[in-house]
Amino acid sequence: MKLGSQKSKEGRFWASLFDFSFKHFVTIRIFVIIYWANIILAGALGVLTIIGGFRDSTGLGILAVIVAPLLFLAYILFLRIILEAIAMLFHIGDHVKAIAEHLEPGTKRIEEYEVSDVEDK
């Protein structure tokens, strides 16, 4: 059953990727890949920094052991905040769409307003 669910998600991903009306977003689904790739790359960069520090001198190596993990955590935290902020914008859009779909019948939708209607109020 899990395999069918996985294929269904994969099918939706590819359908969203080639949705030229942009009704379905692919960005949120790609965030997981972006986040993991950045964790792996930042971790590798941290390890290489520590190795390079010890290659130059013991003092630089010790400094790298202290600084590299702090920079790694700061980078991952900053990346997470940015990705969550972008995801929040998509979720706000989803909620606004849901609100618009549940408006009372007869309520004007935003596209029904004219500039003169807004300026009069």
PDB file of C-alpha atoms in Angstrom:
ATOM      1  CA  MET A   1       0.000   0.000   0.000  1.00  0.00           C
ATOM      2  CA  LYS A   2       2.850   2.334   0.735  1.00  0.00           C
ATOM      3  CA  LEU A   3       4.278   1.766  -2.735  1.00  0.00           C
ATOM      4  CA  GLY A   4       1.021   2.878  -4.369  1.00  0.00           C
ATOM      5  CA  SER A   5       0.926   5.954  -2.169  1.00  0.00           C
ATOM      6  CA  GLN A   6       4.525   6.746  -3.132  1.00  0.00           C
ATOM      7  CA  LYS A   7       3.721   6.392  -6.845  1.00  0.00           C
ATOM      8  CA  SER A   8       0.672   8.607  -6.382  1.00  0.00           C
ATOM      9  CA  LYS A   9       2.779  11.333  -4.758  1.00  0.00           C
ATOM     10  CA  GLU A  10       5.427  10.978  -7.444  1.00  0.00           C
ATOM     11  CA  GLY A  11       2.782  11.244 -10.161  1.00  0.00           C
ATOM     12  CA  ARG A  12       1.390  14.399  -8.582  1.00  0.00           C
ATOM     13  CA  PHE A  13       4.890  15.852  -8.395  1.00  0.00           C
ATOM     14  CA  TRP A  14       5.493  15.356 -12.111  1.00  0.00           C
ATOM     15  CA  ALA A  15       1.999  16.593 -12.954  1.00  0.00           C
ATOM     16  CA  SER A  16       2.614  19.719 -10.859  1.00  0.00           C
ATOM     17  CA  LEU A  17       6.008  20.234 -12.452  1.00  0.00           C
ATOM     18  CA  PHE A  18       4.436  20.443 -15.906  1.00  0.00           C
ATOM     19  CA  ASP A  19       1.301  22.354 -14.829  1.00  0.00           C
ATOM     20  CA  PHE A  20       1.564  25.446 -17.011  1.00  0.00           C
ATOM     21  CA  SER A  21      -1.426  27.097 -15.316  1.00  0.00           C
ATOM     22  CA  PHE A  22       0.506  27.125 -11.992  1.00  0.00           C
ATOM     23  CA  LYS A  23      -2.504  25.893 -10.023  1.00  0.00           C
ATOM     24  CA  HIS A  24      -0.358  23.391  -8.143  1.00  0.00           C
ATOM     25  CA  PHE A  25       2.977  24.338  -6.619  1.00  0.00           C
ATOM     26  CA  VAL A  26       6.077  22.216  -6.666  1.00  0.00           C
ATOM     27  CA  THR A  27       8.147  24.436  -4.377  1.00  0.00           C
ATOM     28  CA  ILE A  28       6.934  22.996  -1.080  1.00  0.00           C
ATOM     29  CA  ARG A  29       7.693  19.447  -2.245  1.00  0.00           C
ATOM     30  CA  ILE A  30      11.208  20.439  -3.256  1.00  0.00           C
ATOM     31  CA  PHE A  31      11.952  22.049   0.139  1.00  0.00           C
ATOM     32  CA  VAL A  32      12.765  18.646   1.660  1.00  0.00           C
ATOM     33  CA  ILE A  33      15.383  18.011  -1.018  1.00  0.00           C
ATOM     34  CA  ILE A  34      16.807  21.524  -0.693  1.00  0.00           C
ATOM     35  CA  TYR A  35      16.993  21.237   3.097  1.00  0.00           C
ATOM     36  CA  TRP A  36      18.702  17.818   3.124  1.00  0.00           C
ATOM     37  CA  ALA A  37      21.125  18.782   0.347  1.00  0.00           C
ATOM     38  CA  ASN A  38      22.136  21.900   2.262  1.00  0.00           C
ATOM     39  CA  ILE A  39      22.614  19.942   5.500  1.00  0.00           C
ATOM     40  CA  ILE A  40      24.875  17.453   3.717  1.00  0.00           C
ATOM     41  CA  LEU A  41      26.854  20.149   1.886  1.00  0.00           C
ATOM     42  CA  ALA A  42      27.226  22.334   4.987  1.00  0.00           C
ATOM     43  CA  GLY A  43      28.331  19.317   7.021  1.00  0.00           C
ATOM     44  CA  ALA A  44      30.895  18.345   4.382  1.00  0.00           C
ATOM     45  CA  LEU A  45      32.157  21.925   4.240  1.00  0.00           C
ATOM     46  CA  GLY A  46      32.474  21.960   8.039  1.00  0.00           C
ATOM     47  CA  VAL A  47      34.468  18.726   8.034  1.00  0.00           C
ATOM     48  CA  LEU A  48      36.731  20.018   5.243  1.00  0.00           C
ATOM     49  CA  THR A  49      37.255  23.252   7.181  1.00  0.00           C
ATOM     50  CA  ILE A  50      38.326  21.306  10.261  1.00  0.00           C
ATOM     51  CA  ILE A  51      40.655  19.086   8.209  1.00  0.00           C
ATOM     52  CA  GLY A  52      42.128  22.135   6.482  1.00  0.00           C
ATOM     53  CA  GLY A  53      42.600  23.861   9.816  1.00  0.00           C
ATOM     54  CA  PHE A  54      44.563  20.939  11.256  1.00  0.00           C
ATOM     55  CA  ARG A  55      46.547  20.665   8.026  1.00  0.00           C
ATOM     56  CA  ASP A  56      47.756  24.261   8.453  1.00  0.00           C
ATOM     57  CA  SER A  57      48.357  24.210  12.207  1.00  0.00           C
ATOM     58  CA  THR A  58      47.059  22.738  15.424  1.00  0.00           C
ATOM     59  CA  GLY A  59      45.774  26.125  16.593  1.00  0.00           C
ATOM     60  CA  LEU A  60      43.731  26.663  13.445  1.00  0.00           C
ATOM     61  CA  GLY A  61      42.433  23.112  13.708  1.00  0.00           C
ATOM     62  CA  ILE A  62      41.218  23.667  17.267  1.00  0.00           C
ATOM     63  CA  LEU A  63      39.656  26.975  16.221  1.00  0.00           C
ATOM     64  CA  ALA A  64      37.952  25.222  13.301  1.00  0.00           C
ATOM     65  CA  VAL A  65      36.602  22.514  15.643  1.00  0.00           C
ATOM     66  CA  ILE A  66      34.965  25.267  17.712  1.00  0.00           C
ATOM     67  CA  VAL A  67      33.807  27.589  14.918  1.00  0.00           C
ATOM     68  CA  ALA A  68      32.733  25.120  12.183  1.00  0.00           C
ATOM     69  CA  PRO A  69      29.866  23.522  14.167  1.00  0.00           C
ATOM     70  CA  LEU A  70      28.620  26.956  15.254  1.00  0.00           C
ATOM     71  CA  LEU A  71      28.623  28.187  11.659  1.00  0.00           C
ATOM     72  CA  PHE A  72      26.938  24.967  10.551  1.00  0.00           C
ATOM     73  CA  LEU A  73      24.138  25.411  13.091  1.00  0.00           C
ATOM     74  CA  ALA A  74      23.737  29.111  12.261  1.00  0.00           C
ATOM     75  CA  TYR A  75      23.543  28.358   8.539  1.00  0.00           C
ATOM     76  CA  ILE A  76      21.017  25.538   8.947  1.00  0.00           C
ATOM     77  CA  LEU A  77      18.905  27.671  11.299  1.00  0.00           C
ATOM     78  CA  PHE A  78      18.936  30.578   8.831  1.00  0.00           C
ATOM     79  CA  LEU A  79      18.052  28.241   5.943  1.00  0.00           C
ATOM     80  CA  ARG A  80      15.210  26.706   7.945  1.00  0.00           C
ATOM     81  CA  ILE A  81      13.792  30.150   8.782  1.00  0.00           C
ATOM     82  CA  ILE A  82      13.909  31.194   5.117  1.00  0.00           C
ATOM     83  CA  LEU A  83      12.281  27.960   3.905  1.00  0.00           C
ATOM     84  CA  GLU A  84       9.570  28.180   6.577  1.00  0.00           C
ATOM     85  CA  ALA A  85       8.842  31.804   5.651  1.00  0.00           C
ATOM     86  CA  ILE A  86       8.430  30.849   1.998  1.00  0.00           C
ATOM     87  CA  ALA A  87       6.285  27.840   2.937  1.00  0.00           C
ATOM     88  CA  MET A  88       4.144  30.100   5.104  1.00  0.00           C
ATOM     89  CA  LEU A  89       3.422  32.310   2.090  1.00  0.00           C
ATOM     90  CA  PHE A  90       2.178  29.280   0.157  1.00  0.00           C
ATOM     91  CA  HIS A  91       0.015  28.197   3.098  1.00  0.00           C
ATOM     92  CA  ILE A  92      -1.445  31.700   3.394  1.00  0.00           C
ATOM     93  CA  GLY A  93      -2.373  31.477  -0.283  1.00  0.00           C
ATOM     94  CA  ASP A  94      -4.078  28.118   0.325  1.00  0.00           C
ATOM     95  CA  HIS A  95      -6.064  29.540   3.235  1.00  0.00           C
ATOM     96  CA  VAL A  96      -7.114  32.628   1.283  1.00  0.00           C
ATOM     97  CA  LYS A  97      -8.285  30.370  -1.545  1.00  0.00           C
ATOM     98  CA  ALA A  98     -10.306  28.270   0.922  1.00  0.00           C
ATOM     99  CA  ILE A  99     -11.881  31.411   2.391  1.00  0.00           C
ATOM    100  CA  ALA A 100     -12.769  32.673  -1.079  1.00  0.00           C
ATOM    101  CA  GLU A 101     -14.418  29.352  -1.934  1.00  0.00           C
ATOM    102  CA  HIS A 102     -16.613  29.553   1.164  1.00  0.00           C
ATOM    103  CA  LEU A 103     -17.828  33.133   0.748  1.00  0.00           C
ATOM    104  CA  GLU A 104     -21.546  33.690   1.092  1.00  0.00           C
ATOM    105  CA  PRO A 105     -23.431  33.602  -2.199  1.00  0.00           C
ATOM    106  CA  GLY A 106     -23.858  37.100  -3.542  1.00  0.00           C
ATOM    107  CA  THR A 107     -20.689  38.428  -1.919  1.00  0.00           C
ATOM    108  CA  LYS A 108     -18.539  40.247  -4.420  1.00  0.00           C
ATOM    109  CA  ARG A 109     -15.266  38.610  -5.198  1.00  0.00           C
ATOM    110  CA  ILE A 110     -12.179  40.785  -5.526  1.00  0.00           C
ATOM    111  CA  GLU A 111     -12.190  40.622  -9.328  1.00  0.00           C
ATOM    112  CA  GLU A 112     -15.783  41.927  -9.356  1.00  0.00           C
ATOM    113  CA  TYR A 113     -14.818  45.190  -7.675  1.00  0.00           C
ATOM    114  CA  GLU A 114     -14.089  48.184  -9.821  1.00  0.00           C
ATOM    115  CA  VAL A 115     -11.620  50.907  -8.953  1.00  0.00           C
ATOM    116  CA  SER A 116     -14.485  53.361  -8.368  1.00  0.00           C
ATOM    117  CA  ASP A 117     -16.028  51.002  -5.747  1.00  0.00           C
ATOM    118  CA  VAL A 118     -12.837  51.035  -3.712  1.00  0.00           C
ATOM    119  CA  GLU A 119     -12.195  54.780  -4.029  1.00  0.00           C
ATOM    120  CA  ASP A 120     -15.719  55.699  -2.837  1.00  0.00           C
ATOM    121  CA  LYS A 121     -15.235  54.030   0.534  1.00  0.00           C
TER     122      LYS A 121
END
